[in-house]
Amino acid sequence: MALQYLGQALMIVLTPLNMLVLVLSVGSGLVMGMLPGLSATMAIALLTGLTYNFPTQSALIALIGVYVGSISGGCQSAILLNIPGTPASAATALDGFPMAKRGEGGLAIFLATSASCLGTLISVVFVLTLTPLLTSLALKFASWEFFLLSIFGILICGAITAQGNALKGWISGVLGLLVAMVGLDTVDTFARFSYGNVNLMSGIQLIPVMIGLFGFPEIVKGFKNQEGEEVLQLSKFHVREGLKRIVKNFGAIFRSSVIGVCVGIIPGVGEDVGGWLSYWASKTKSKDPESFGKGNDQGIISAEAGNNACVGGAIIPILSLAVPGSAPAAVLLAAFLMHGYRPGPLLMTESPSFVYNISIYLIAASLFMWIIAMGLSKVTVKVLGVNKKILMPIIFTLCVIGSYLINYTMFDIKVMFMFGLVGLALSSFDFPVAPFLLGVILGPMADSNLRRALRLSDGSFAPMFGRPICVFFLVIIVFMVLGQTGLLKKFKKAKV
């Protein structure tokens, strides 16, 4: 049956329309990824709105294509500018830019792109094997478990993305939860926080919120820094030499891919952490660690394999638990929901072919990414020098169009602007945006499951403490809160 689903997915990809969609989405993802400041999250958020009226499978192919392309594209600006196009490629710049400075920029891009492709391909194996396992575990979840899972996802995302101040991340997540409460509740269909506004009765649409949160702040930053960057000259790829180095470092690629998948599965961590951990692991195991940071090809390969393997890793908890592994994956989850799929424990029952479709789309996107990146790199790198005065108005227009296409109402554009200001405010005060978005996404799940569980238990929380999975989540949550707030250290010192 699995082979049948994989074959069907392959036939879907090979249709002329979807091949064109794949080329355009991967290409646009590469361009968006290589432009400093235009993140993978923003790229997916923009495309989600634009693909609203696409055929479902074409939309999914486009979203996967832009995800893979944008994560991979960041390496080109990291190598040629020493400015990562996305945070995921930050580790790549350490060795990529020194290689480019000594005239090996083409070889560095070949190594980075090839490692990106292989990292994604290896992660697909884990998508196919781990997703059913996690799904079978998730089938044991009831309302209490889903409530705690959603809270756990928001807390861990807030703790990791808040850069040392977990409280800010948690506040951001709680604000997102409050936004999710707007509209008719899912249990009693009672209007909440709508204040008589008909548009708010159905809740706040997720896509305008996403575009506003992630797009608006980047546009403002782009207008502040309007000049194009000076780009190093792109040298020859040296394909034969590059292939030799890829084969020589395949062990590092596999290790980095496994690290990337593991990191991607953890909610809220993200591709940048996968890249850094993979880079660190290779440097630690290297016989010549001093060469890292001076143009070591293994550093480039490890960082890119690790951050791209996170793509597959971040999709695994989406498919099995409906909890995204990274900020771009959170937007992807919203896109899946928008196109009629319900990721989670029942996905394999309701849409058994979906996991296999996504796996084939990941494979196709990674292969097309390699071909396009290699074939058009001399053209695409010229985009790095584009003046922001030209680029940012185009991005702004896409934000407006993407918001409008959801319901064809001006209200959604207003929502986009409003949450754009919210995103600016959060960024200005160093509050992470990702937990806010995750709160908006997971809010309905937390709300409906908590209320359903309390209704079944006559308002008592006692049944929650009698369920092993709930106890597991509670212990992790308590230790995480104590650890992040410093109370755990104080307790240990007091005990000593």
Tab-separated table of C-alpha atoms in Angstrom:
chain	number	residue	atom	x	y	z
A	1	MET	CA	0.000	0.000	0.000
A	2	ALA	CA	2.853	2.373	0.825
A	3	LEU	CA	4.420	1.814	-2.588
A	4	GLN	CA	1.071	2.494	-4.210
A	5	TYR	CA	0.733	5.815	-2.390
A	6	LEU	CA	4.301	6.763	-3.278
A	7	GLY	CA	3.651	5.929	-6.921
A	8	GLN	CA	0.482	8.004	-6.963
A	9	ALA	CA	2.317	10.941	-5.406
A	10	LEU	CA	5.067	10.646	-8.002
A	11	MET	CA	2.505	10.737	-10.808
A	12	ILE	CA	0.982	13.876	-9.275
A	13	VAL	CA	4.365	15.605	-9.259
A	14	LEU	CA	5.120	14.623	-12.855
A	15	THR	CA	2.090	16.391	-14.324
A	16	PRO	CA	3.092	19.445	-16.413
A	17	LEU	CA	1.235	21.892	-14.161
A	18	ASN	CA	2.831	20.619	-10.973
A	19	MET	CA	6.287	20.495	-12.545
A	20	LEU	CA	5.878	24.161	-13.438
A	21	VAL	CA	4.611	24.927	-9.932
A	22	LEU	CA	7.603	23.115	-8.457
A	23	VAL	CA	10.108	25.012	-10.588
A	24	LEU	CA	8.545	28.388	-9.797
A	25	SER	CA	8.119	27.726	-6.072
A	26	VAL	CA	11.614	26.327	-5.559
A	27	GLY	CA	13.098	29.147	-7.627
A	28	SER	CA	11.223	31.826	-5.717
A	29	GLY	CA	12.178	30.118	-2.464
A	30	LEU	CA	15.842	30.226	-3.435
A	31	VAL	CA	15.602	33.932	-4.217
A	32	MET	CA	13.659	34.721	-1.034
A	33	GLY	CA	16.077	32.637	1.001
A	34	MET	CA	19.203	34.295	-0.337
A	35	LEU	CA	17.953	37.832	0.286
A	36	PRO	CA	19.032	38.878	3.783
A	37	GLY	CA	16.027	39.673	5.949
A	38	LEU	CA	13.459	37.742	3.917
A	39	SER	CA	13.058	34.597	5.994
A	40	ALA	CA	11.714	31.185	5.054
A	41	THR	CA	8.765	31.851	7.347
A	42	MET	CA	7.880	34.985	5.430
A	43	ALA	CA	8.242	33.177	2.103
A	44	ILE	CA	5.836	30.413	3.131
A	45	ALA	CA	3.405	32.890	4.678
A	46	LEU	CA	3.268	34.916	1.468
A	47	LEU	CA	2.810	31.856	-0.708
A	48	THR	CA	0.131	30.406	1.562
A	49	GLY	CA	-2.184	33.278	0.755
A	50	LEU	CA	-1.332	33.228	-2.935
A	51	THR	CA	-2.055	29.484	-3.226
A	52	TYR	CA	-5.457	29.681	-1.555
A	53	ASN	CA	-7.323	29.000	-4.806
A	54	PHE	CA	-4.787	26.535	-6.204
A	55	PRO	CA	-5.688	22.860	-6.654
A	56	THR	CA	-4.864	21.244	-3.324
A	57	GLN	CA	-1.926	19.112	-4.438
A	58	SER	CA	-0.443	21.935	-6.496
A	59	ALA	CA	-0.663	24.198	-3.458
A	60	LEU	CA	1.084	21.613	-1.272
A	61	ILE	CA	3.836	21.175	-3.857
A	62	ALA	CA	4.309	24.941	-4.014
A	63	LEU	CA	4.517	25.244	-0.226
A	64	ILE	CA	7.008	22.402	0.148
A	65	GLY	CA	8.999	23.794	-2.771
A	66	VAL	CA	9.300	27.277	-1.322
A	67	TYR	CA	10.146	25.824	2.117
A	68	VAL	CA	13.009	23.705	0.787
A	69	GLY	CA	14.176	26.444	-1.570
A	70	SER	CA	14.212	29.216	1.019
A	71	ILE	CA	16.127	27.190	3.610
A	72	SER	CA	18.687	26.189	0.977
A	73	GLY	CA	18.938	29.600	-0.682
A	74	GLY	CA	20.330	31.296	2.390
A	75	CYS	CA	23.720	29.694	1.828
A	76	GLN	CA	24.453	31.771	-1.282
A	77	SER	CA	24.365	35.124	0.486
A	78	ALA	CA	26.159	33.569	3.462
A	79	ILE	CA	29.005	32.484	1.189
A	80	LEU	CA	29.217	35.506	-1.122
A	81	LEU	CA	28.209	38.281	1.299
A	82	ASN	CA	29.011	36.834	4.710
A	83	ILE	CA	25.382	37.704	5.487
A	84	PRO	CA	23.110	34.657	5.905
A	85	GLY	CA	19.951	34.974	3.835
A	86	THR	CA	18.129	33.080	6.578
A	87	PRO	CA	19.156	32.329	10.181
A	88	ALA	CA	19.455	28.677	9.154
A	89	SER	CA	22.568	29.485	7.100
A	90	ALA	CA	24.391	31.444	9.787
A	91	ALA	CA	26.837	28.612	10.480
A	92	THR	CA	27.530	28.252	6.752
A	93	ALA	CA	29.006	31.747	6.599
A	94	LEU	CA	31.814	30.809	8.996
A	95	ASP	CA	33.612	28.711	6.385
A	96	GLY	CA	31.755	29.662	3.218
A	97	PHE	CA	32.860	33.285	3.114
A	98	PRO	CA	36.553	32.486	3.702
A	99	MET	CA	36.370	30.000	0.811
A	100	ALA	CA	34.785	32.651	-1.407
A	101	LYS	CA	37.465	35.182	-0.450
A	102	ARG	CA	40.191	32.847	-1.646
A	103	GLY	CA	38.435	32.368	-4.989
A	104	GLU	CA	36.456	29.186	-4.247
A	105	GLY	CA	32.980	30.690	-3.983
A	106	GLY	CA	31.602	28.467	-6.739
A	107	LEU	CA	32.955	25.334	-5.087
A	108	ALA	CA	31.557	26.447	-1.730
A	109	ILE	CA	28.096	26.961	-3.244
A	110	PHE	CA	28.300	23.556	-4.946
A	111	LEU	CA	29.188	21.868	-1.650
A	112	ALA	CA	26.516	23.749	0.289
A	113	THR	CA	23.776	23.086	-2.254
A	114	SER	CA	24.675	19.407	-2.608
A	115	ALA	CA	24.737	18.948	1.166
A	116	SER	CA	21.382	20.725	1.403
A	117	CYS	CA	19.890	18.351	-1.134
A	118	LEU	CA	21.285	15.252	0.579
A	119	GLY	CA	20.202	16.466	4.014
A	120	THR	CA	16.617	16.860	2.837
A	121	LEU	CA	16.639	13.477	1.085
A	122	ILE	CA	17.927	11.703	4.197
A	123	SER	CA	15.298	13.429	6.331
A	124	VAL	CA	12.556	11.980	4.108
A	125	VAL	CA	13.512	8.494	5.311
A	126	PHE	CA	12.766	9.617	8.853
A	127	VAL	CA	9.503	11.248	7.776
A	128	LEU	CA	8.328	7.928	6.359
A	129	THR	CA	9.457	5.858	9.354
A	130	LEU	CA	8.927	8.087	12.391
A	131	THR	CA	5.601	9.676	11.451
A	132	PRO	CA	3.589	6.430	11.720
A	133	LEU	CA	5.292	5.623	15.037
A	134	LEU	CA	4.469	9.007	16.540
A	135	THR	CA	0.965	8.821	15.111
A	136	SER	CA	0.315	5.469	16.789
A	137	LEU	CA	1.507	6.986	20.055
A	138	ALA	CA	-0.688	10.026	19.552
A	139	LEU	CA	-3.750	7.803	19.085
A	140	LYS	CA	-3.538	7.178	22.822
A	141	PHE	CA	-4.078	10.880	23.413
A	142	ALA	CA	-7.393	12.132	24.767
A	143	SER	CA	-8.539	15.677	25.546
A	144	TRP	CA	-6.242	16.137	28.537
A	145	GLU	CA	-3.189	15.017	26.555
A	146	PHE	CA	-3.945	17.302	23.634
A	147	PHE	CA	-4.412	20.257	25.959
A	148	LEU	CA	-1.072	19.658	27.673
A	149	LEU	CA	0.643	18.988	24.348
A	150	SER	CA	-0.445	22.365	23.012
A	151	ILE	CA	0.687	24.127	26.196
A	152	PHE	CA	3.989	22.238	26.088
A	153	GLY	CA	4.555	23.263	22.466
A	154	ILE	CA	3.990	26.939	23.239
A	155	LEU	CA	6.163	26.855	26.361
A	156	ILE	CA	9.113	25.142	24.721
A	157	CYS	CA	8.865	27.384	21.662
A	158	GLY	CA	8.830	30.446	23.914
A	159	ALA	CA	11.754	29.206	25.982
A	160	ILE	CA	13.962	28.466	22.989
A	161	THR	CA	13.194	31.492	20.819
A	162	ALA	CA	13.335	34.149	23.542
A	163	GLN	CA	17.156	34.318	23.641
A	164	GLY	CA	17.696	33.878	27.341
A	165	ASN	CA	14.439	35.361	28.618
A	166	ALA	CA	11.850	32.601	28.503
A	167	LEU	CA	9.247	34.767	30.208
A	168	LYS	CA	9.082	37.012	27.150
A	169	GLY	CA	8.528	33.991	24.943
A	170	TRP	CA	5.760	32.707	27.194
A	171	ILE	CA	4.059	36.097	27.308
A	172	SER	CA	4.150	36.169	23.522
A	173	GLY	CA	2.606	32.689	23.407
A	174	VAL	CA	-0.158	33.644	25.847
A	175	LEU	CA	-0.990	36.698	23.740
A	176	GLY	CA	-1.335	34.377	20.765
A	177	LEU	CA	-3.659	32.145	22.770
A	178	LEU	CA	-5.831	35.159	23.568
A	179	VAL	CA	-6.072	36.038	19.876
A	180	ALA	CA	-7.184	32.467	19.168
A	181	MET	CA	-10.112	32.926	21.563
A	182	VAL	CA	-11.743	35.549	19.331
A	183	GLY	CA	-14.921	34.355	17.592
A	184	LEU	CA	-17.413	31.575	18.209
A	185	ASP	CA	-16.120	28.992	20.645
A	186	THR	CA	-15.932	25.440	19.363
A	187	VAL	CA	-17.973	23.854	22.158
A	188	ASP	CA	-21.011	26.065	22.765
A	189	THR	CA	-20.722	28.379	19.718
A	190	PHE	CA	-20.806	31.381	22.050
A	191	ALA	CA	-19.384	34.611	20.637
A	192	ARG	CA	-16.243	35.774	22.416
A	193	PHE	CA	-14.441	39.109	22.047
A	194	SER	CA	-16.351	39.941	18.853
A	195	TYR	CA	-18.015	43.102	20.240
A	196	GLY	CA	-20.812	42.835	17.714
A	197	ASN	CA	-18.452	42.808	14.733
A	198	VAL	CA	-19.650	40.237	12.205
A	199	ASN	CA	-16.154	39.798	10.779
A	200	LEU	CA	-14.844	38.748	14.181
A	201	MET	CA	-17.597	36.194	14.743
A	202	SER	CA	-15.756	33.632	12.634
A	203	GLY	CA	-12.467	34.359	14.362
A	204	ILE	CA	-9.329	36.055	13.111
A	205	GLN	CA	-7.978	34.451	9.960
A	206	LEU	CA	-4.570	32.902	10.438
A	207	ILE	CA	-2.946	33.850	7.133
A	208	PRO	CA	-3.277	37.656	7.515
A	209	VAL	CA	-1.953	37.279	11.053
A	210	MET	CA	1.075	35.343	9.791
A	211	ILE	CA	1.808	37.726	6.955
A	212	GLY	CA	1.519	40.709	9.257
A	213	LEU	CA	3.668	39.237	12.014
A	214	PHE	CA	6.509	38.104	9.782
A	215	GLY	CA	6.248	40.278	6.691
A	216	PHE	CA	5.658	43.742	8.074
A	217	PRO	CA	8.691	43.945	10.396
A	218	GLU	CA	10.998	42.716	7.634
A	219	ILE	CA	9.654	45.333	5.224
A	220	VAL	CA	10.285	48.079	7.764
A	221	LYS	CA	13.818	46.789	8.359
A	222	GLY	CA	14.372	46.665	4.614
A	223	PHE	CA	13.399	50.310	4.191
A	224	LYS	CA	15.794	51.264	6.972
A	225	ASN	CA	18.663	49.526	5.166
A	226	GLN	CA	17.972	50.306	1.526
A	227	GLU	CA	21.318	49.839	-0.135
A	228	GLY	CA	22.256	46.668	-1.988
A	229	GLU	CA	25.258	44.705	-0.793
A	230	GLU	CA	28.580	44.267	-2.557
A	231	VAL	CA	28.767	40.661	-3.718
A	232	LEU	CA	31.946	38.637	-4.203
A	233	GLN	CA	32.539	37.278	-7.691
A	234	LEU	CA	31.158	33.773	-8.249
A	235	SER	CA	33.910	31.402	-9.385
A	236	LYS	CA	33.599	28.069	-11.192
A	237	PHE	CA	31.833	25.208	-9.424
A	238	HIS	CA	34.589	22.599	-9.935
A	239	VAL	CA	31.991	19.827	-10.046
A	240	ARG	CA	34.440	16.924	-10.096
A	241	GLU	CA	36.348	18.234	-7.096
A	242	GLY	CA	33.086	19.028	-5.348
A	243	LEU	CA	31.762	15.497	-5.827
A	244	LYS	CA	34.997	14.071	-4.415
A	245	ARG	CA	34.612	16.183	-1.299
A	246	ILE	CA	30.941	15.244	-0.933
A	247	VAL	CA	31.809	11.534	-1.084
A	248	LYS	CA	34.705	12.038	1.312
A	249	ASN	CA	32.474	13.814	3.827
A	250	PHE	CA	29.368	11.653	3.437
A	251	GLY	CA	29.735	10.427	7.017
A	252	ALA	CA	29.534	14.026	8.223
A	253	ILE	CA	26.518	14.605	5.982
A	254	PHE	CA	24.679	11.615	7.429
A	255	ARG	CA	25.564	12.554	11.012
A	256	SER	CA	24.479	16.142	10.436
A	257	SER	CA	21.239	14.993	8.827
A	258	VAL	CA	20.376	12.825	11.829
A	259	ILE	CA	21.139	15.747	14.144
A	260	GLY	CA	19.006	18.007	11.970
A	261	VAL	CA	16.047	15.621	12.039
A	262	CYS	CA	16.254	15.251	15.821
A	263	VAL	CA	16.450	19.018	16.276
A	264	GLY	CA	13.603	19.571	13.820
A	265	ILE	CA	11.283	17.274	15.755
A	266	ILE	CA	11.623	19.417	18.896
A	267	PRO	CA	8.873	22.088	18.761
A	268	GLY	CA	10.093	25.625	18.268
A	269	VAL	CA	13.815	24.946	17.884
A	270	GLY	CA	14.289	25.649	14.192
A	271	GLU	CA	16.688	25.072	11.338
A	272	ASP	CA	19.347	27.472	12.597
A	273	VAL	CA	19.917	25.355	15.711
A	274	GLY	CA	20.194	22.265	13.525
A	275	GLY	CA	22.878	23.970	11.460
A	276	TRP	CA	24.870	25.125	14.466
A	277	LEU	CA	24.707	21.775	16.274
A	278	SER	CA	25.762	19.912	13.140
A	279	TYR	CA	28.633	22.337	12.623
A	280	TRP	CA	29.696	21.930	16.252
A	281	ALA	CA	29.540	18.125	16.035
A	282	SER	CA	31.756	18.067	12.948
A	283	LYS	CA	34.218	20.500	14.464
A	284	THR	CA	34.386	18.432	17.655
A	285	LYS	CA	35.061	15.208	15.764
A	286	SER	CA	37.497	16.760	13.302
A	287	LYS	CA	41.209	15.993	13.491
A	288	ASP	CA	41.853	19.603	12.516
A	289	PRO	CA	39.303	21.731	14.417
A	290	GLU	CA	41.474	24.845	14.068
A	291	SER	CA	40.725	24.929	10.337
A	292	PHE	CA	37.021	25.478	10.991
A	293	GLY	CA	36.128	29.103	10.432
A	294	LYS	CA	38.930	29.469	7.898
A	295	GLY	CA	37.284	27.820	4.896
A	296	ASN	CA	36.904	24.170	5.917
A	297	ASP	CA	34.607	22.437	3.440
A	298	GLN	CA	33.306	20.039	6.104
A	299	GLY	CA	31.995	23.015	8.057
A	300	ILE	CA	29.915	24.140	5.075
A	301	ILE	CA	28.687	20.637	4.326
A	302	SER	CA	27.730	19.877	7.927
A	303	ALA	CA	25.889	23.142	8.502
A	304	GLU	CA	23.852	22.863	5.308
A	305	ALA	CA	23.022	19.171	5.712
A	306	GLY	CA	21.920	19.821	9.281
A	307	ASN	CA	19.709	22.826	8.641
A	308	ASN	CA	18.005	21.263	5.616
A	309	ALA	CA	17.401	17.961	7.398
A	310	CYS	CA	15.463	20.043	9.919
A	311	VAL	CA	12.858	20.610	7.204
A	312	GLY	CA	11.881	16.947	7.232
A	313	GLY	CA	12.315	16.767	10.989
A	314	ALA	CA	10.026	19.744	11.591
A	315	ILE	CA	7.337	18.199	9.389
A	316	ILE	CA	7.252	14.957	11.418
A	317	PRO	CA	5.539	16.441	14.518
A	318	ILE	CA	3.202	18.402	12.233
A	319	LEU	CA	1.939	15.244	10.583
A	320	SER	CA	1.732	13.121	13.721
A	321	LEU	CA	0.918	15.579	16.521
A	322	ALA	CA	-0.171	18.790	14.742
A	323	VAL	CA	2.659	20.574	16.557
A	324	PRO	CA	5.205	22.350	14.315
A	325	GLY	CA	8.913	21.887	14.858
A	326	SER	CA	9.928	25.396	13.733
A	327	ALA	CA	8.517	28.796	12.796
A	328	PRO	CA	8.367	28.002	9.048
A	329	ALA	CA	6.766	24.675	9.929
A	330	ALA	CA	4.149	26.528	11.983
A	331	VAL	CA	3.166	28.475	8.889
A	332	LEU	CA	3.157	25.240	6.910
A	333	LEU	CA	0.793	23.700	9.463
A	334	ALA	CA	-1.567	26.620	8.998
A	335	ALA	CA	-1.382	26.107	5.239
A	336	PHE	CA	-2.249	22.417	5.608
A	337	LEU	CA	-5.275	23.353	7.698
A	338	MET	CA	-6.301	25.997	5.178
A	339	HIS	CA	-6.248	23.426	2.388
A	340	GLY	CA	-8.511	21.029	4.255
A	341	TYR	CA	-6.098	18.624	5.951
A	342	ARG	CA	-6.125	17.917	9.680
A	343	PRO	CA	-2.626	16.897	10.759
A	344	GLY	CA	-2.502	14.873	13.945
A	345	PRO	CA	-3.220	11.370	15.212
A	346	LEU	CA	-6.114	10.773	12.812
A	347	LEU	CA	-4.237	11.907	9.713
A	348	MET	CA	-3.153	8.393	8.724
A	349	THR	CA	-6.787	7.291	8.964
A	350	GLU	CA	-8.480	10.268	7.313
A	351	SER	CA	-5.823	10.935	4.655
A	352	PRO	CA	-3.546	7.882	4.508
A	353	SER	CA	-1.763	9.075	1.375
A	354	PHE	CA	-0.867	12.500	2.761
A	355	VAL	CA	2.402	11.494	4.457
A	356	TYR	CA	3.593	9.772	1.292
A	357	ASN	CA	2.599	12.759	-0.838
A	358	ILE	CA	4.582	15.120	1.364
A	359	SER	CA	7.577	12.773	1.271
A	360	ILE	CA	7.606	12.650	-2.526
A	361	TYR	CA	7.147	16.424	-2.689
A	362	LEU	CA	10.157	16.851	-0.396
A	363	ILE	CA	12.260	14.584	-2.609
A	364	ALA	CA	11.178	16.378	-5.779
A	365	ALA	CA	11.721	19.811	-4.233
A	366	SER	CA	15.222	18.949	-3.035
A	367	LEU	CA	16.249	17.593	-6.445
A	368	PHE	CA	14.803	20.592	-8.264
A	369	MET	CA	16.458	22.867	-5.735
A	370	TRP	CA	19.860	21.411	-6.606
A	371	ILE	CA	19.259	21.692	-10.350
A	372	ILE	CA	17.924	25.251	-10.201
A	373	ALA	CA	20.544	26.451	-7.729
A	374	MET	CA	23.338	25.068	-9.877
A	375	GLY	CA	21.874	26.151	-13.197
A	376	LEU	CA	20.779	29.656	-12.310
A	377	SER	CA	23.153	30.655	-9.528
A	378	LYS	CA	25.057	33.130	-11.703
A	379	VAL	CA	21.756	34.860	-12.389
A	380	THR	CA	20.160	34.554	-8.973
A	381	VAL	CA	23.160	35.895	-7.057
A	382	LYS	CA	22.703	39.196	-8.903
A	383	VAL	CA	19.483	39.606	-6.927
A	384	LEU	CA	21.664	40.028	-3.838
A	385	GLY	CA	22.687	43.460	-5.058
A	386	VAL	CA	19.146	44.731	-5.670
A	387	ASN	CA	18.340	48.003	-3.941
A	388	LYS	CA	15.784	47.576	-1.177
A	389	LYS	CA	13.811	50.563	-2.538
A	390	ILE	CA	12.804	48.329	-5.433
A	391	LEU	CA	12.458	45.055	-3.558
A	392	MET	CA	10.449	46.039	-0.491
A	393	PRO	CA	7.464	47.609	-2.313
A	394	ILE	CA	7.123	44.348	-4.254
A	395	ILE	CA	7.126	42.349	-1.022
A	396	PHE	CA	4.611	44.749	0.501
A	397	THR	CA	2.279	44.310	-2.476
A	398	LEU	CA	2.506	40.529	-2.145
A	399	CYS	CA	1.620	40.826	1.546
A	400	VAL	CA	-1.540	42.761	0.724
A	401	ILE	CA	-2.528	40.405	-2.103
A	402	GLY	CA	-1.865	37.314	0.004
A	403	SER	CA	-4.078	38.633	2.796
A	404	TYR	CA	-6.885	39.690	0.473
A	405	LEU	CA	-7.090	36.382	-1.395
A	406	ILE	CA	-8.229	34.427	1.679
A	407	ASN	CA	-11.780	35.795	1.824
A	408	TYR	CA	-11.636	38.669	-0.678
A	409	THR	CA	-12.391	41.168	2.083
A	410	MET	CA	-10.703	44.387	3.115
A	411	PHE	CA	-11.080	43.270	6.716
A	412	ASP	CA	-8.297	40.708	6.281
A	413	ILE	CA	-5.994	43.424	4.954
A	414	LYS	CA	-6.777	45.473	8.054
A	415	VAL	CA	-5.989	42.417	10.181
A	416	MET	CA	-2.673	42.066	8.366
A	417	PHE	CA	-1.793	45.696	9.080
A	418	MET	CA	-2.855	45.428	12.712
A	419	PHE	CA	-0.768	42.341	13.367
A	420	GLY	CA	2.058	43.895	11.406
A	421	LEU	CA	2.110	46.584	14.074
A	422	VAL	CA	1.927	43.866	16.728
A	423	GLY	CA	4.912	42.157	15.113
A	424	LEU	CA	6.829	45.433	15.080
A	425	ALA	CA	6.033	46.024	18.738
A	426	LEU	CA	7.088	42.511	19.716
A	427	SER	CA	10.338	42.807	17.766
A	428	SER	CA	11.091	46.241	19.215
A	429	PHE	CA	10.864	44.921	22.767
A	430	ASP	CA	12.697	41.656	21.962
A	431	PHE	CA	9.625	39.461	22.283
A	432	PRO	CA	9.829	36.489	19.888
A	433	VAL	CA	7.101	36.302	17.262
A	434	ALA	CA	7.104	32.514	16.754
A	435	PRO	CA	5.416	31.687	20.117
A	436	PHE	CA	2.711	34.252	19.334
A	437	LEU	CA	1.949	32.528	16.043
A	438	LEU	CA	2.072	29.105	17.675
A	439	GLY	CA	-0.388	30.336	20.300
A	440	VAL	CA	-2.783	31.423	17.554
A	441	ILE	CA	-2.444	28.047	15.821
A	442	LEU	CA	-2.673	25.816	18.894
A	443	GLY	CA	-5.169	27.981	20.768
A	444	PRO	CA	-8.290	26.289	19.371
A	445	MET	CA	-6.865	22.843	20.185
A	446	ALA	CA	-5.997	23.862	23.740
A	447	ASP	CA	-9.341	25.580	24.292
A	448	SER	CA	-11.642	22.913	22.891
A	449	ASN	CA	-9.835	19.993	24.521
A	450	LEU	CA	-9.619	21.632	27.940
A	451	ARG	CA	-13.295	22.522	27.936
A	452	ARG	CA	-14.275	19.085	26.672
A	453	ALA	CA	-12.176	17.383	29.342
A	454	LEU	CA	-13.586	19.573	32.117
A	455	ARG	CA	-17.113	18.928	30.930
A	456	LEU	CA	-16.569	15.171	31.051
A	457	SER	CA	-15.044	15.406	34.533
A	458	ASP	CA	-17.655	17.817	35.944
A	459	GLY	CA	-15.109	20.612	36.191
A	460	SER	CA	-12.439	18.580	37.982
A	461	PHE	CA	-8.748	18.544	37.041
A	462	ALA	CA	-8.175	15.346	39.036
A	463	PRO	CA	-8.473	12.914	36.076
A	464	MET	CA	-5.530	14.632	34.408
A	465	PHE	CA	-3.180	13.482	37.178
A	466	GLY	CA	-4.223	9.867	36.749
A	467	ARG	CA	-3.118	9.601	33.118
A	468	PRO	CA	0.546	8.573	32.543
A	469	ILE	CA	1.086	10.686	29.422
A	470	CYS	CA	-0.383	13.714	31.182
A	471	VAL	CA	1.911	13.178	34.157
A	472	PHE	CA	4.862	12.962	31.752
A	473	PHE	CA	3.946	16.294	30.151
A	474	LEU	CA	3.303	17.920	33.524
A	475	VAL	CA	6.696	16.860	34.874
A	476	ILE	CA	8.467	18.241	31.800
A	477	ILE	CA	6.493	21.491	31.959
A	478	VAL	CA	7.209	21.980	35.670
A	479	PHE	CA	10.926	21.311	35.283
A	480	MET	CA	11.100	23.564	32.236
A	481	VAL	CA	9.396	26.448	34.044
A	482	LEU	CA	11.567	25.993	37.129
A	483	GLY	CA	14.715	25.723	35.029
A	484	GLN	CA	14.006	28.718	32.822
A	485	THR	CA	13.026	30.963	35.720
A	486	GLY	CA	16.098	30.028	37.770
A	487	LEU	CA	14.058	28.549	40.612
A	488	LEU	CA	15.583	25.115	40.073
A	489	LYS	CA	19.118	26.445	40.618
A	490	LYS	CA	18.014	28.305	43.726
A	491	PHE	CA	16.394	25.147	45.062
A	492	LYS	CA	19.578	23.128	44.462
A	493	LYS	CA	21.728	25.768	46.177
A	494	ALA	CA	19.373	25.914	49.140
A	495	LYS	CA	19.478	22.134	49.411
A	496	VAL	CA	23.284	22.124	49.421
